[in-house]
Amino acid sequence: MPELPEVETIRLQLNILLSGKTIRNIEIISQNSFIGDSGFFIGKKIISLRRIAKMLVIDFKDTDSSMVVHLKMTGQLLFRGKKEKHTRVILHFADGDTLYFNDQRRFGWMRVMDKNVLNRYIQSVGPDALNELTIDHFVQIAKSSKRPIKLLLMDQMKIAGIGNIYANEALFYSGINPSMQAFRLSNEQLKKLLTSIHFVLSNGLKWGGASRTHFRDAYGKKGLVQEHFSVYDRDGIACPNTCGFTVERIILGGRGTFFCPNCQL
DNA sequence: GGGATTGTTTAAAT
DNA sequence: GATTTAAACAATCC
């Protein structure tokens, strides 16, 4: 479930913990969890970590390839972890430190990615929802789409970093129905929505991410966002605005969608 | 044992 | 051709 705040939480931690370290060995426990030749990174030194949309990019000195990680639903990256049932890959560093990649459902992956391939991907994703998205660009994106606004928010090719949790929450804070066609929203509504997006994402980061089920930070700690959910995973529970209605759950684009039918029109 | 779960990709449809 | 929708996929839990 890691979305922008969760991945960014881990990136900030690992950037400090791993920068300067040299890979001694990569232990692959589940073959499918590491794509490409892991041997490529042995002896290579980490420069720093980047986040592209929901992916983590580890850059190394003197190479044209990076190590890219996608946590998908249940992935975890634990610094100095220990081997457990769902450990898929272990990075061993020259100084004896370790990084464990655990992934219960094995949807996530680590891979070797050539700079050209990575740059092509970077070109294809939209502006980062937290750091790059301007109101002008947001209006332009919204006005040119007939899709329900929630699906547009979650489309990484249009806007990068927002997943199901933060899409639902941002729409609640801006009082917009998730099914509303994007181009029908007024400039005023879009402005409010962008403010809400920045609000829920920066709060998500402040609280260390959402750990409803699997998410843990690099130290194995849970985030606190789930204690602040307004609508996500709260169907049948009273609207936080105490308007007298309860949160409803519908399916939109095949995904669970939560909203207050009274406060979000 | 079927349905729900996620983000991404690919194919099909408009 | 571009935009949009649907299905498929990875694997596991309840």
Short mmCIF file of N, CA, C and O in Angstrom, two decimals, chain A residues 84-143:
data_model
loop_
_atom_site.label_atom_id
_atom_site.label_comp_id
_atom_site.label_asym_id
_atom_site.label_seq_id
_atom_site.Cartn_x
_atom_site.Cartn_y
_atom_site.Cartn_z
N GLU A 84 13.04 -13.47 8.08
CA GLU A 84 11.74 -13.99 8.50
C GLU A 84 11.09 -14.70 7.32
O GLU A 84 11.67 -14.78 6.23
N LYS A 85 9.89 -15.16 7.56
CA LYS A 85 9.19 -15.96 6.55
C LYS A 85 9.12 -15.28 5.18
O LYS A 85 9.23 -15.93 4.16
N HIS A 86 8.89 -13.96 5.18
CA HIS A 86 8.66 -13.28 3.92
C HIS A 86 9.86 -12.47 3.43
O HIS A 86 9.70 -11.59 2.58
N THR A 87 11.02 -12.74 3.97
CA THR A 87 12.23 -12.08 3.47
C THR A 87 12.54 -12.60 2.08
O THR A 87 12.62 -13.80 1.85
N ARG A 88 12.69 -11.66 1.13
CA ARG A 88 12.91 -12.04 -0.27
C ARG A 88 14.33 -11.76 -0.73
O ARG A 88 14.89 -12.51 -1.53
N VAL A 89 14.88 -10.63 -0.28
CA VAL A 89 16.23 -10.25 -0.69
C VAL A 89 16.94 -9.60 0.50
O VAL A 89 16.30 -8.88 1.28
N ILE A 90 18.22 -9.88 0.66
CA ILE A 90 19.00 -9.22 1.71
C ILE A 90 20.22 -8.56 1.07
O ILE A 90 20.98 -9.21 0.35
N LEU A 91 20.37 -7.25 1.31
CA LEU A 91 21.58 -6.55 0.86
C LEU A 91 22.57 -6.57 2.01
O LEU A 91 22.25 -6.16 3.12
N HIS A 92 23.76 -7.08 1.74
CA HIS A 92 24.83 -7.08 2.74
C HIS A 92 25.84 -6.01 2.35
O HIS A 92 26.31 -5.99 1.21
N PHE A 93 26.15 -5.13 3.30
CA PHE A 93 27.11 -4.07 3.01
C PHE A 93 28.49 -4.42 3.55
O PHE A 93 28.63 -5.25 4.44
N ALA A 94 29.47 -3.72 2.98
CA ALA A 94 30.88 -4.02 3.32
C ALA A 94 31.16 -3.82 4.81
O ALA A 94 32.00 -4.51 5.39
N ASP A 95 30.42 -2.90 5.44
CA ASP A 95 30.68 -2.62 6.86
C ASP A 95 29.91 -3.55 7.80
O ASP A 95 29.92 -3.38 9.01
N GLY A 96 29.21 -4.55 7.20
CA GLY A 96 28.50 -5.52 8.04
C GLY A 96 27.02 -5.20 8.22
O GLY A 96 26.25 -6.03 8.70
N ASP A 97 26.59 -3.99 7.83
CA ASP A 97 25.17 -3.64 7.92
C ASP A 97 24.36 -4.40 6.87
O ASP A 97 24.91 -4.92 5.90
N THR A 98 23.03 -4.42 7.08
CA THR A 98 22.17 -5.16 6.16
C THR A 98 20.89 -4.37 5.88
O THR A 98 20.49 -3.52 6.67
N LEU A 99 20.29 -4.66 4.74
CA LEU A 99 18.96 -4.14 4.42
C LEU A 99 18.11 -5.31 3.94
O LEU A 99 18.47 -6.00 2.99
N TYR A 100 16.98 -5.53 4.63
CA TYR A 100 16.11 -6.66 4.32
C TYR A 100 14.91 -6.20 3.50
O TYR A 100 14.23 -5.25 3.87
N PHE A 101 14.65 -6.90 2.41
CA PHE A 101 13.45 -6.65 1.61
C PHE A 101 12.47 -7.79 1.90
O PHE A 101 12.68 -8.93 1.48
N ASN A 102 11.43 -7.45 2.66
CA ASN A 102 10.38 -8.42 2.97
C ASN A 102 9.14 -8.10 2.13
O ASN A 102 8.84 -6.94 1.92
N ASP A 103 8.45 -9.12 1.69
CA ASP A 103 7.27 -8.87 0.85
C ASP A 103 6.36 -10.09 0.88
O ASP A 103 6.52 -11.04 0.11
N GLN A 104 5.38 -10.02 1.75
CA GLN A 104 4.50 -11.18 1.93
C GLN A 104 3.88 -11.67 0.63
O GLN A 104 3.95 -12.84 0.31
N ARG A 105 3.30 -10.78 -0.13
CA ARG A 105 2.57 -11.23 -1.33
C ARG A 105 3.42 -11.27 -2.60
O ARG A 105 2.92 -11.61 -3.66
N ARG A 106 4.64 -10.84 -2.49
CA ARG A 106 5.57 -10.91 -3.63
C ARG A 106 5.11 -10.13 -4.86
O ARG A 106 5.45 -10.48 -5.99
N PHE A 107 4.32 -9.09 -4.65
CA PHE A 107 3.98 -8.23 -5.79
C PHE A 107 5.11 -7.25 -6.06
O PHE A 107 5.29 -6.78 -7.16
N GLY A 108 5.84 -6.92 -5.00
CA GLY A 108 6.92 -5.94 -5.13
C GLY A 108 8.15 -6.53 -5.78
O GLY A 108 8.23 -7.73 -6.01
N TRP A 109 9.12 -5.65 -6.11
CA TRP A 109 10.34 -6.13 -6.74
C TRP A 109 11.49 -5.15 -6.55
O TRP A 109 11.30 -3.97 -6.23
N MET A 110 12.68 -5.69 -6.71
CA MET A 110 13.88 -4.87 -6.82
C MET A 110 14.42 -5.20 -8.21
O MET A 110 14.29 -6.33 -8.66
N ARG A 111 15.01 -4.23 -8.86
CA ARG A 111 15.56 -4.54 -10.18
C ARG A 111 16.73 -3.63 -10.56
O ARG A 111 16.88 -2.54 -10.02
N VAL A 112 17.49 -4.12 -11.50
CA VAL A 112 18.55 -3.30 -12.09
C VAL A 112 17.90 -2.51 -13.20
O VAL A 112 17.18 -3.07 -14.03
N MET A 113 18.10 -1.20 -13.18
CA MET A 113 17.51 -0.40 -14.26
C MET A 113 18.55 0.52 -14.88
O MET A 113 19.15 1.35 -14.19
N ASP A 114 18.71 0.36 -16.16
CA ASP A 114 19.62 1.20 -16.93
C ASP A 114 19.13 2.65 -16.92
O ASP A 114 17.94 2.89 -16.91
N LYS A 115 20.05 3.58 -16.92
CA LYS A 115 19.67 5.00 -16.85
C LYS A 115 18.72 5.41 -17.97
O LYS A 115 17.82 6.20 -17.75
N ASN A 116 18.93 4.86 -19.16
CA ASN A 116 18.04 5.21 -20.28
C ASN A 116 16.62 4.76 -20.01
O ASN A 116 15.66 5.48 -20.26
N VAL A 117 16.49 3.53 -19.51
CA VAL A 117 15.17 2.99 -19.21
C VAL A 117 14.52 3.80 -18.08
O VAL A 117 13.35 4.17 -18.15
N LEU A 118 15.33 4.10 -17.07
CA LEU A 118 14.82 4.86 -15.93
C LEU A 118 14.38 6.26 -16.36
O LEU A 118 13.29 6.72 -16.00
N ASN A 119 15.21 6.91 -17.17
CA ASN A 119 14.86 8.25 -17.62
C ASN A 119 13.61 8.27 -18.49
O ASN A 119 12.82 9.20 -18.43
N ARG A 120 13.45 7.21 -19.28
CA ARG A 120 12.24 7.11 -20.10
C ARG A 120 11.01 7.01 -19.19
O ARG A 120 9.98 7.61 -19.44
N TYR A 121 11.16 6.23 -18.11
CA TYR A 121 10.04 6.11 -17.17
C TYR A 121 9.75 7.45 -16.50
O TYR A 121 8.59 7.86 -16.38
N ILE A 122 10.83 8.13 -16.09
CA ILE A 122 10.66 9.42 -15.42
C ILE A 122 9.93 10.40 -16.34
O ILE A 122 9.08 11.17 -15.90
N GLN A 123 10.26 10.34 -17.62
CA GLN A 123 9.60 11.21 -18.60
C GLN A 123 8.10 10.90 -18.70
O GLN A 123 7.30 11.77 -18.97
N SER A 124 7.76 9.64 -18.49
CA SER A 124 6.38 9.23 -18.72
C SER A 124 5.45 9.51 -17.54
O SER A 124 4.24 9.57 -17.72
N VAL A 125 6.00 9.66 -16.34
CA VAL A 125 5.11 9.92 -15.21
C VAL A 125 4.82 11.41 -15.08
O VAL A 125 5.59 12.25 -15.56
N GLY A 126 3.70 11.72 -14.45
CA GLY A 126 3.29 13.11 -14.29
C GLY A 126 4.11 13.80 -13.21
O GLY A 126 4.98 13.19 -12.59
N PRO A 127 3.81 15.09 -12.98
CA PRO A 127 4.52 15.84 -11.93
C PRO A 127 4.24 15.24 -10.56
O PRO A 127 3.14 14.74 -10.30
N ASP A 128 5.24 15.29 -9.68
CA ASP A 128 5.10 14.75 -8.34
C ASP A 128 4.02 15.51 -7.56
O ASP A 128 4.02 16.73 -7.50
N ALA A 129 3.10 14.75 -6.98
CA ALA A 129 1.95 15.37 -6.32
C ALA A 129 2.34 16.30 -5.18
O ALA A 129 1.65 17.29 -4.91
N LEU A 130 3.45 16.02 -4.54
CA LEU A 130 3.85 16.84 -3.39
C LEU A 130 4.82 17.96 -3.79
O LEU A 130 4.71 19.08 -3.31
N ASN A 131 5.74 17.67 -4.68
CA ASN A 131 6.84 18.61 -4.94
C ASN A 131 6.75 19.38 -6.25
O ASN A 131 7.42 20.39 -6.41
N GLU A 132 5.98 18.90 -7.19
CA GLU A 132 6.05 19.49 -8.53
C GLU A 132 4.72 20.00 -9.08
O GLU A 132 4.71 20.84 -9.98
N LEU A 133 3.62 19.49 -8.57
CA LEU A 133 2.33 19.81 -9.19
C LEU A 133 1.87 21.23 -8.87
O LEU A 133 1.65 21.57 -7.72
N THR A 134 1.75 22.03 -9.93
CA THR A 134 1.28 23.41 -9.75
C THR A 134 -0.22 23.47 -10.05
O THR A 134 -0.76 22.59 -10.71
N ILE A 135 -0.85 24.54 -9.60
CA ILE A 135 -2.29 24.68 -9.83
C ILE A 135 -2.60 24.82 -11.32
O ILE A 135 -3.57 24.23 -11.81
N ASP A 136 -1.76 25.52 -12.03
CA ASP A 136 -1.99 25.68 -13.47
C ASP A 136 -1.96 24.34 -14.20
O ASP A 136 -2.82 24.04 -15.02
N HIS A 137 -0.96 23.53 -13.86
CA HIS A 137 -0.84 22.22 -14.49
C HIS A 137 -2.00 21.32 -14.08
O HIS A 137 -2.58 20.58 -14.88
N PHE A 138 -2.37 21.40 -12.81
CA PHE A 138 -3.47 20.59 -12.27
C PHE A 138 -4.78 20.92 -12.99
O PHE A 138 -5.53 20.02 -13.40
N VAL A 139 -5.03 22.19 -13.17
CA VAL A 139 -6.25 22.62 -13.88
C VAL A 139 -6.23 22.09 -15.31
O VAL A 139 -7.22 21.55 -15.81
N GLN A 140 -5.07 22.21 -15.95
CA GLN A 140 -4.94 21.74 -17.33
C GLN A 140 -5.21 20.23 -17.44
O GLN A 140 -5.93 19.78 -18.34
N ILE A 141 -4.66 19.47 -16.49
CA ILE A 141 -4.87 18.02 -16.48
C ILE A 141 -6.34 17.68 -16.27
O ILE A 141 -6.92 16.85 -16.97
N ALA A 142 -6.94 18.37 -15.31
CA ALA A 142 -8.33 18.07 -14.95
C ALA A 142 -9.30 18.44 -16.08
O ALA A 142 -10.20 17.68 -16.42
N LYS A 143 -9.08 19.61 -16.68
CA LYS A 143 -10.00 20.08 -17.72
C LYS A 143 -9.99 19.19 -18.96
O LYS A 143 -10.92 19.21 -19.76
#
